[in-house]
Amino acid sequence: MAGDDSWDFARVMKYFLGDDDDDDDMRGVDEKEEARSVVTEAVLNIPIEGTSSVSRPPPHTRGRIPTHRKQQLEFDALRSELARLKGHVMEIQVHESREMPYWERVAKMEQLDTLKAMYENEDLQAAVQHHTAFIDTLQDTMRKKRHLIATPPEIEETCVTYCQLPPVDDLPRRARAMHAVVDYEYKRLHHVFMRHGLLSTTTDVFRAELNAQPSGDIHFEVVQHATLAAPYRAIGTAAWQVLSTSIPDLPPHVDQTIEPIDECTVYTHMTDKHHDTMCHGHILVKHYAVEGREILIGRSILDDPAHPTPRGDLIEDSTFWVEAVALPGQDA
């Protein structure tokens, strides 16, 4: 069947599309092939003297070409069509060795240019469609990211590193930045206590010292560890009450305001105008009531658009960690 030179591409495609006439012709070919296979099978099944043979029924054929054979024919037909088109292109090309009239040469050149332009136009249209689909996908991805990630991580990282807050007109982002600043110090609690030898101590400790830093700054550090005759929950609640409310009887040159952020976070602002150079302090304080511990963390904000620091004034830069826990062997 594959060697039948009288079949052309159109006839093969008609057969694949289910044409009745071609189907009958093809069925006749299949019947011949089936008869030949049955005869071969019968010859192979003839019993030989001294040996036993088991007769097998002839294989069942459906009268149509198997699917894999159809696919092979389709591939061969497409390859033949491609070769024909290539030959057609070669035929219309102008060969220097062939002598032809002037107008025939012009017509051939125009036909060749038209064919090339058609192919280039198809390639350009395919490229435009590909780029359009890519742009649509990219725009959808950008819209999805903008919807899912309201605040880029690098913004919060900047707030933590430089203790900065966003403008006051963006309240959700401002609140997230506040919690990010204090939560960062909460994660450092274990490291700070270990560095100052407070993790395994059982005795009271109090020391205040000045420590020079590699950057050239000098830090004033106060470390205290004490045992109090009270439940750790009561100690934590009392400490939170002091840090989250205004200090009574302040000197007249000291101003203080308390800005509640939520039920466990406050933002304290203080200004000392006693000296010619004023000193400002903006401290975030957060209360963590975790299992077996009461923790309070405070961190100064150095740059807040809602509370700008005048040029030449001082601003406080401080951090504190407070933890209340039960004594070993006791629940409260």
mmCIF file of C-alpha atoms in Angstrom:
data_model
loop_
_atom_site.group_PDB
_atom_site.id
_atom_site.type_symbol
_atom_site.label_atom_id
_atom_site.label_comp_id
_atom_site.label_asym_id
_atom_site.label_seq_id
_atom_site.Cartn_x
_atom_site.Cartn_y
_atom_site.Cartn_z
ATOM 1 C CA MET A 1 0.000 0.000 0.000
ATOM 2 C CA ALA A 2 2.856 2.366 0.809
ATOM 3 C CA GLY A 3 4.437 1.503 -2.542
ATOM 4 C CA ASP A 4 1.353 2.471 -4.590
ATOM 5 C CA ASP A 5 2.647 5.421 -6.594
ATOM 6 C CA SER A 6 -0.847 6.264 -7.858
ATOM 7 C CA TRP A 7 -1.906 7.589 -4.403
ATOM 8 C CA ASP A 8 -1.526 11.300 -3.975
ATOM 9 C CA PHE A 9 -1.814 13.471 -0.856
ATOM 10 C CA ALA A 10 -5.443 14.432 -1.495
ATOM 11 C CA ARG A 11 -6.498 10.791 -1.795
ATOM 12 C CA VAL A 12 -4.801 9.852 1.475
ATOM 13 C CA MET A 13 -6.450 12.768 3.293
ATOM 14 C CA LYS A 14 -9.863 11.775 1.862
ATOM 15 C CA TYR A 15 -9.397 8.304 3.229
ATOM 16 C CA PHE A 16 -8.486 9.603 6.698
ATOM 17 C CA LEU A 17 -11.555 11.848 6.649
ATOM 18 C CA GLY A 18 -13.829 8.829 6.026
ATOM 19 C CA ASP A 19 -14.628 9.001 2.271
ATOM 20 C CA ASP A 20 -16.801 5.929 1.383
ATOM 21 C CA ASP A 21 -15.325 5.361 -2.080
ATOM 22 C CA ASP A 22 -11.744 5.422 -0.920
ATOM 23 C CA ASP A 23 -12.735 3.405 2.115
ATOM 24 C CA ASP A 24 -14.032 0.604 -0.120
ATOM 25 C CA ASP A 25 -10.828 0.580 -2.126
ATOM 26 C CA MET A 26 -8.743 0.473 1.021
ATOM 27 C CA ARG A 27 -10.902 -2.294 2.508
ATOM 28 C CA GLY A 28 -10.203 -4.395 -0.578
ATOM 29 C CA VAL A 29 -6.485 -3.979 -0.034
ATOM 30 C CA ASP A 30 -6.899 -4.932 3.609
ATOM 31 C CA GLU A 31 -8.860 -8.036 2.666
ATOM 32 C CA LYS A 32 -6.014 -9.137 0.388
ATOM 33 C CA GLU A 33 -3.526 -8.581 3.177
ATOM 34 C CA GLU A 34 -5.756 -10.516 5.571
ATOM 35 C CA ALA A 35 -6.063 -13.470 3.169
ATOM 36 C CA ARG A 36 -2.303 -13.556 2.707
ATOM 37 C CA SER A 37 -1.731 -13.565 6.484
ATOM 38 C CA VAL A 38 -4.290 -16.377 6.987
ATOM 39 C CA VAL A 39 -2.561 -18.563 4.377
ATOM 40 C CA THR A 40 0.808 -17.936 5.991
ATOM 41 C CA GLU A 41 -0.581 -18.815 9.406
ATOM 42 C CA ALA A 42 -2.110 -22.030 8.054
ATOM 43 C CA VAL A 43 1.204 -23.095 6.533
ATOM 44 C CA LEU A 44 3.018 -22.438 9.784
ATOM 45 C CA ASN A 45 0.464 -24.486 11.737
ATOM 46 C CA ILE A 46 0.774 -27.685 9.613
ATOM 47 C CA PRO A 47 1.698 -30.459 12.112
ATOM 48 C CA ILE A 48 5.078 -32.103 11.611
ATOM 49 C CA GLU A 49 5.455 -35.842 12.247
ATOM 50 C CA GLY A 50 6.798 -36.566 15.713
ATOM 51 C CA THR A 51 5.799 -33.173 17.087
ATOM 52 C CA SER A 52 2.598 -31.806 18.580
ATOM 53 C CA SER A 53 1.001 -28.642 17.321
ATOM 54 C CA VAL A 54 -1.748 -26.456 18.698
ATOM 55 C CA SER A 55 -3.948 -24.692 16.213
ATOM 56 C CA ARG A 56 -4.455 -20.997 16.861
ATOM 57 C CA PRO A 57 -7.323 -18.958 15.486
ATOM 58 C CA PRO A 58 -6.396 -16.406 12.859
ATOM 59 C CA PRO A 59 -5.843 -12.893 14.200
ATOM 60 C CA HIS A 60 -8.843 -10.619 14.171
ATOM 61 C CA THR A 61 -8.656 -7.666 11.822
ATOM 62 C CA ARG A 62 -11.158 -4.837 11.705
ATOM 63 C CA GLY A 63 -11.047 -4.054 8.003
ATOM 64 C CA ARG A 64 -9.385 -0.636 8.597
ATOM 65 C CA ILE A 65 -5.803 0.466 8.903
ATOM 66 C CA PRO A 66 -4.486 0.424 12.512
ATOM 67 C CA THR A 67 -4.002 3.759 14.211
ATOM 68 C CA HIS A 68 -0.215 3.624 14.219
ATOM 69 C CA ARG A 69 -0.286 2.816 10.506
ATOM 70 C CA LYS A 70 -2.548 5.797 9.875
ATOM 71 C CA GLN A 71 -0.147 8.034 11.747
ATOM 72 C CA GLN A 72 2.749 6.703 9.683
ATOM 73 C CA LEU A 73 0.817 7.369 6.471
ATOM 74 C CA GLU A 74 -0.009 10.876 7.637
ATOM 75 C CA PHE A 75 3.641 11.510 8.383
ATOM 76 C CA ASP A 76 4.703 10.148 4.988
ATOM 77 C CA ALA A 77 2.040 12.213 3.229
ATOM 78 C CA LEU A 78 3.086 15.410 5.018
ATOM 79 C CA ARG A 79 6.717 14.705 4.226
ATOM 80 C CA SER A 80 5.824 14.173 0.568
ATOM 81 C CA GLU A 81 3.843 17.404 0.543
ATOM 82 C CA LEU A 82 6.784 19.261 2.075
ATOM 83 C CA ALA A 83 9.102 17.837 -0.565
ATOM 84 C CA ARG A 84 6.632 18.868 -3.268
ATOM 85 C CA LEU A 85 6.475 22.425 -1.923
ATOM 86 C CA LYS A 86 10.247 22.613 -1.756
ATOM 87 C CA GLY A 87 10.428 21.376 -5.318
ATOM 88 C CA HIS A 88 7.871 23.971 -6.336
ATOM 89 C CA VAL A 89 9.984 26.695 -4.751
ATOM 90 C CA MET A 90 13.045 25.407 -6.538
ATOM 91 C CA GLU A 91 11.187 25.349 -9.835
ATOM 92 C CA ILE A 92 10.133 28.988 -9.621
ATOM 93 C CA GLN A 93 13.597 30.154 -8.636
ATOM 94 C CA VAL A 94 15.569 31.775 -11.388
ATOM 95 C CA HIS A 95 18.589 29.757 -12.521
ATOM 96 C CA GLU A 96 21.364 31.571 -14.302
ATOM 97 C CA SER A 97 22.043 28.593 -16.588
ATOM 98 C CA ARG A 98 18.491 28.542 -17.947
ATOM 99 C CA GLU A 99 17.641 30.846 -20.803
ATOM 100 C CA MET A 100 14.177 32.409 -20.587
ATOM 101 C CA PRO A 101 12.464 35.466 -21.993
ATOM 102 C CA TYR A 102 12.712 38.723 -20.115
ATOM 103 C CA TRP A 103 9.058 38.835 -19.059
ATOM 104 C CA GLU A 104 9.133 35.233 -17.888
ATOM 105 C CA ARG A 105 12.133 36.051 -15.744
ATOM 106 C CA VAL A 106 10.332 39.088 -14.275
ATOM 107 C CA ALA A 107 7.236 36.978 -13.533
ATOM 108 C CA LYS A 108 9.354 34.308 -11.857
ATOM 109 C CA MET A 109 11.094 36.913 -9.724
ATOM 110 C CA GLU A 110 7.778 38.454 -8.664
ATOM 111 C CA GLN A 111 6.344 35.030 -7.857
ATOM 112 C CA LEU A 112 9.394 34.196 -5.762
ATOM 113 C CA ASP A 113 9.234 37.529 -3.907
ATOM 114 C CA THR A 114 5.531 37.011 -3.224
ATOM 115 C CA LEU A 115 6.159 33.556 -1.803
ATOM 116 C CA LYS A 116 8.990 34.805 0.396
ATOM 117 C CA ALA A 117 6.884 37.723 1.630
ATOM 118 C CA MET A 118 4.057 35.338 2.494
ATOM 119 C CA TYR A 119 6.390 33.145 4.558
ATOM 120 C CA GLU A 120 7.911 36.170 6.315
ATOM 121 C CA ASN A 121 4.448 37.547 7.062
ATOM 122 C CA GLU A 122 3.424 34.259 8.675
ATOM 123 C CA ASP A 123 6.585 34.252 10.800
ATOM 124 C CA LEU A 124 5.983 37.844 11.897
ATOM 125 C CA GLN A 125 2.369 37.127 12.813
ATOM 126 C CA ALA A 126 3.446 34.122 14.866
ATOM 127 C CA ALA A 127 6.079 36.236 16.653
ATOM 128 C CA VAL A 128 3.528 38.982 17.395
ATOM 129 C CA GLN A 129 1.092 36.458 18.840
ATOM 130 C CA HIS A 130 3.848 34.926 20.964
ATOM 131 C CA HIS A 131 4.932 38.314 22.345
ATOM 132 C CA THR A 132 1.320 39.344 22.957
ATOM 133 C CA ALA A 133 0.690 36.181 24.956
ATOM 134 C CA PHE A 134 3.906 36.756 26.914
ATOM 135 C CA ILE A 135 2.933 40.355 27.732
ATOM 136 C CA ASP A 136 -0.524 39.252 28.891
ATOM 137 C CA THR A 137 1.000 36.575 31.126
ATOM 138 C CA LEU A 138 3.504 39.051 32.561
ATOM 139 C CA GLN A 139 0.782 41.610 33.304
ATOM 140 C CA ASP A 140 -1.351 38.966 35.024
ATOM 141 C CA THR A 141 1.630 37.914 37.127
ATOM 142 C CA MET A 142 2.379 41.507 38.140
ATOM 143 C CA ARG A 143 -1.231 42.144 39.089
ATOM 144 C CA LYS A 144 -1.305 38.923 41.111
ATOM 145 C CA LYS A 145 1.871 39.783 43.005
ATOM 146 C CA ARG A 146 0.621 43.292 43.744
ATOM 147 C CA HIS A 147 -2.569 41.795 45.123
ATOM 148 C CA LEU A 148 -0.921 39.109 47.248
ATOM 149 C CA ILE A 149 2.064 41.073 48.578
ATOM 150 C CA ALA A 150 0.870 44.421 49.903
ATOM 151 C CA THR A 151 4.224 45.342 51.467
ATOM 152 C CA PRO A 152 7.479 44.189 49.845
ATOM 153 C CA PRO A 153 9.794 42.395 52.301
ATOM 154 C CA GLU A 154 12.620 44.836 51.604
ATOM 155 C CA ILE A 155 10.517 47.704 53.030
ATOM 156 C CA GLU A 156 10.106 45.977 56.389
ATOM 157 C CA GLU A 157 13.794 45.015 56.323
ATOM 158 C CA THR A 158 14.700 48.680 55.866
ATOM 159 C CA CYS A 159 12.434 49.639 58.772
ATOM 160 C CA VAL A 160 14.124 47.072 61.025
ATOM 161 C CA THR A 161 17.677 47.965 59.997
ATOM 162 C CA TYR A 162 17.369 51.743 60.312
ATOM 163 C CA CYS A 163 14.467 51.881 62.813
ATOM 164 C CA GLN A 164 12.396 53.908 60.368
ATOM 165 C CA LEU A 165 8.625 54.141 60.044
ATOM 166 C CA PRO A 166 6.546 54.783 56.901
ATOM 167 C CA PRO A 167 4.493 57.990 56.541
ATOM 168 C CA VAL A 168 1.429 58.428 58.700
ATOM 169 C CA ASP A 169 -0.935 58.379 55.705
ATOM 170 C CA ASP A 170 -0.245 54.629 55.233
ATOM 171 C CA LEU A 171 -1.518 53.269 58.550
ATOM 172 C CA PRO A 172 -1.538 49.509 57.714
ATOM 173 C CA ARG A 173 2.043 49.585 56.474
ATOM 174 C CA ARG A 174 3.089 51.753 59.399
ATOM 175 C CA ALA A 175 1.621 49.285 61.914
ATOM 176 C CA ARG A 176 3.368 46.356 60.201
ATOM 177 C CA ALA A 177 6.684 48.199 60.341
ATOM 178 C CA MET A 178 6.253 48.881 64.074
ATOM 179 C CA HIS A 179 5.682 45.217 64.842
ATOM 180 C CA ALA A 180 8.583 44.206 62.585
ATOM 181 C CA VAL A 181 10.984 46.459 64.527
ATOM 182 C CA VAL A 182 9.981 45.095 67.950
ATOM 183 C CA ASP A 183 9.626 41.466 66.822
ATOM 184 C CA TYR A 184 13.199 41.578 65.530
ATOM 185 C CA GLU A 185 14.440 42.457 69.032
ATOM 186 C CA TYR A 186 12.237 39.712 70.492
ATOM 187 C CA LYS A 187 14.079 37.156 68.367
ATOM 188 C CA ARG A 188 17.402 38.431 69.781
ATOM 189 C CA LEU A 189 16.296 37.946 73.421
ATOM 190 C CA HIS A 190 18.002 34.575 73.946
ATOM 191 C CA HIS A 191 21.253 35.772 72.358
ATOM 192 C CA VAL A 192 21.353 38.952 74.478
ATOM 193 C CA PHE A 193 20.740 37.099 77.750
ATOM 194 C CA MET A 194 23.366 34.487 76.868
ATOM 195 C CA ARG A 195 25.928 37.174 75.987
ATOM 196 C CA HIS A 196 25.443 38.820 79.386
ATOM 197 C CA GLY A 197 25.453 35.533 81.341
ATOM 198 C CA LEU A 198 21.823 35.620 82.479
ATOM 199 C CA LEU A 199 20.578 32.253 81.193
ATOM 200 C CA SER A 200 21.825 29.952 83.960
ATOM 201 C CA THR A 201 22.472 32.355 86.827
ATOM 202 C CA THR A 202 20.667 31.859 90.153
ATOM 203 C CA THR A 203 22.109 34.864 92.006
ATOM 204 C CA ASP A 204 21.129 38.502 91.848
ATOM 205 C CA VAL A 205 23.094 40.579 89.340
ATOM 206 C CA PHE A 206 23.331 44.326 88.795
ATOM 207 C CA ARG A 207 25.928 46.129 86.763
ATOM 208 C CA ALA A 208 26.132 49.322 84.691
ATOM 209 C CA GLU A 209 29.036 49.904 82.328
ATOM 210 C CA LEU A 210 30.194 51.795 79.258
ATOM 211 C CA ASN A 211 31.241 49.627 76.327
ATOM 212 C CA ALA A 212 33.081 50.899 73.253
ATOM 213 C CA GLN A 213 31.804 49.531 69.953
ATOM 214 C CA PRO A 214 33.805 48.760 66.774
ATOM 215 C CA SER A 215 31.926 51.579 65.053
ATOM 216 C CA GLY A 216 33.364 54.086 67.533
ATOM 217 C CA ASP A 217 30.121 54.517 69.480
ATOM 218 C CA ILE A 218 29.951 54.040 73.237
ATOM 219 C CA HIS A 219 27.032 52.077 74.674
ATOM 220 C CA PHE A 220 25.781 52.483 78.219
ATOM 221 C CA GLU A 221 24.565 49.036 79.296
ATOM 222 C CA VAL A 222 22.604 48.131 82.425
ATOM 223 C CA VAL A 223 22.161 44.446 83.352
ATOM 224 C CA GLN A 224 19.989 43.300 86.253
ATOM 225 C CA HIS A 225 18.768 39.923 87.502
ATOM 226 C CA ALA A 226 16.656 39.760 90.658
ATOM 227 C CA THR A 227 14.351 37.366 92.488
ATOM 228 C CA LEU A 228 10.993 38.840 93.560
ATOM 229 C CA ALA A 229 8.475 37.333 95.958
ATOM 230 C CA ALA A 230 5.547 37.512 93.539
ATOM 231 C CA PRO A 231 4.023 35.464 90.707
ATOM 232 C CA TYR A 232 5.705 36.106 87.378
ATOM 233 C CA ARG A 233 2.350 36.947 85.759
ATOM 234 C CA ALA A 234 1.737 39.676 88.327
ATOM 235 C CA ILE A 235 5.250 41.049 87.785
ATOM 236 C CA GLY A 236 4.765 41.137 84.017
ATOM 237 C CA THR A 237 1.367 42.827 84.308
ATOM 238 C CA ALA A 238 2.751 45.477 86.679
ATOM 239 C CA ALA A 239 5.709 46.199 84.398
ATOM 240 C CA TRP A 240 3.401 46.525 81.389
ATOM 241 C CA GLN A 241 1.158 48.904 83.359
ATOM 242 C CA VAL A 242 4.125 51.171 84.103
ATOM 243 C CA LEU A 243 5.503 51.179 80.562
ATOM 244 C CA SER A 244 2.153 51.655 78.802
ATOM 245 C CA THR A 245 0.895 54.646 80.819
ATOM 246 C CA SER A 246 2.161 58.168 81.394
ATOM 247 C CA ILE A 247 4.660 58.794 84.168
ATOM 248 C CA PRO A 248 3.081 60.952 86.901
ATOM 249 C CA ASP A 249 4.722 64.090 88.328
ATOM 250 C CA LEU A 250 7.144 64.697 85.469
ATOM 251 C CA PRO A 251 9.318 67.826 85.595
ATOM 252 C CA PRO A 252 7.812 70.786 83.719
ATOM 253 C CA HIS A 253 10.537 70.683 81.071
ATOM 254 C CA VAL A 254 9.679 67.070 80.088
ATOM 255 C CA ASP A 255 6.742 66.297 77.800
ATOM 256 C CA GLN A 256 5.337 62.786 77.366
ATOM 257 C CA THR A 257 2.591 61.337 75.165
ATOM 258 C CA ILE A 258 1.403 57.735 74.833
ATOM 259 C CA GLU A 259 0.114 56.487 71.471
ATOM 260 C CA PRO A 260 -1.701 53.116 71.741
ATOM 261 C CA ILE A 261 -1.089 50.865 68.732
ATOM 262 C CA ASP A 262 -3.045 47.777 69.859
ATOM 263 C CA GLU A 263 -3.799 45.912 73.085
ATOM 264 C CA CYS A 264 -0.174 44.827 73.486
ATOM 265 C CA THR A 265 1.815 47.663 71.837
ATOM 266 C CA VAL A 266 2.276 51.364 72.660
ATOM 267 C CA TYR A 267 4.351 54.153 71.119
ATOM 268 C CA THR A 268 5.810 56.558 73.708
ATOM 269 C CA HIS A 269 7.093 60.053 72.846
ATOM 270 C CA MET A 270 9.167 62.145 75.254
ATOM 271 C CA THR A 271 10.963 65.475 74.870
ATOM 272 C CA ASP A 272 13.405 66.953 77.387
ATOM 273 C CA LYS A 273 13.754 70.741 76.971
ATOM 274 C CA HIS A 274 15.842 71.379 80.063
ATOM 275 C CA HIS A 275 19.043 72.142 78.136
ATOM 276 C CA ASP A 276 19.708 74.332 75.125
ATOM 277 C CA THR A 277 19.858 71.216 72.955
ATOM 278 C CA MET A 278 16.596 69.320 73.273
ATOM 279 C CA CYS A 279 16.523 65.526 73.451
ATOM 280 C CA HIS A 280 13.720 63.462 71.898
ATOM 281 C CA GLY A 281 12.762 59.856 72.530
ATOM 282 C CA HIS A 282 10.310 57.747 70.494
ATOM 283 C CA ILE A 283 10.104 54.224 71.934
ATOM 284 C CA LEU A 284 7.954 51.290 70.839
ATOM 285 C CA VAL A 285 7.034 48.927 73.696
ATOM 286 C CA LYS A 286 5.385 45.542 73.154
ATOM 287 C CA HIS A 287 4.112 42.999 75.675
ATOM 288 C CA TYR A 288 4.493 39.263 74.938
ATOM 289 C CA ALA A 289 2.471 36.937 77.195
ATOM 290 C CA VAL A 290 3.825 33.519 76.227
ATOM 291 C CA GLU A 291 3.627 30.185 78.020
ATOM 292 C CA GLY A 292 5.676 30.303 81.227
ATOM 293 C CA ARG A 293 7.045 33.808 80.583
ATOM 294 C CA GLU A 294 6.119 37.482 80.567
ATOM 295 C CA ILE A 295 8.288 39.492 78.149
ATOM 296 C CA LEU A 296 8.441 43.219 77.409
ATOM 297 C CA ILE A 297 10.556 44.610 74.559
ATOM 298 C CA GLY A 298 11.315 48.279 73.864
ATOM 299 C CA ARG A 299 13.076 49.801 70.838
ATOM 300 C CA SER A 300 13.699 53.430 69.880
ATOM 301 C CA ILE A 301 12.526 54.729 66.512
ATOM 302 C CA LEU A 302 15.173 56.956 64.966
ATOM 303 C CA ASP A 303 13.292 58.262 61.930
ATOM 304 C CA ASP A 304 9.542 58.895 62.022
ATOM 305 C CA PRO A 305 7.892 61.251 59.499
ATOM 306 C CA ALA A 306 5.064 61.807 61.993
ATOM 307 C CA HIS A 307 7.548 63.118 64.599
ATOM 308 C CA PRO A 308 10.445 64.790 62.757
ATOM 309 C CA THR A 309 13.520 65.712 64.775
ATOM 310 C CA PRO A 310 14.673 69.325 64.315
ATOM 311 C CA ARG A 311 18.179 69.792 62.998
ATOM 312 C CA GLY A 312 20.716 69.916 65.817
ATOM 313 C CA ASP A 313 18.521 68.177 68.410
ATOM 314 C CA LEU A 314 19.398 64.855 70.012
ATOM 315 C CA ILE A 315 17.397 61.639 69.666
ATOM 316 C CA GLU A 316 17.498 58.678 72.034
ATOM 317 C CA ASP A 317 18.683 55.315 70.678
ATOM 318 C CA SER A 318 17.953 52.576 73.212
ATOM 319 C CA THR A 319 16.743 48.974 73.457
ATOM 320 C CA PHE A 320 15.558 47.032 76.495
ATOM 321 C CA TRP A 321 14.529 43.431 77.193
ATOM 322 C CA VAL A 322 12.522 42.483 80.304
ATOM 323 C CA GLU A 323 11.568 38.891 81.159
ATOM 324 C CA ALA A 324 9.655 37.526 84.161
ATOM 325 C CA VAL A 325 9.700 33.747 84.725
ATOM 326 C CA ALA A 326 8.865 31.396 87.583
ATOM 327 C CA LEU A 327 11.604 29.984 89.788
ATOM 328 C CA PRO A 328 12.843 26.480 88.916
ATOM 329 C CA GLY A 329 10.450 23.869 90.269
ATOM 330 C CA GLN A 330 7.568 26.332 90.660
ATOM 331 C CA ASP A 331 4.609 26.937 88.369
ATOM 332 C CA ALA A 332 3.913 30.581 89.195
#
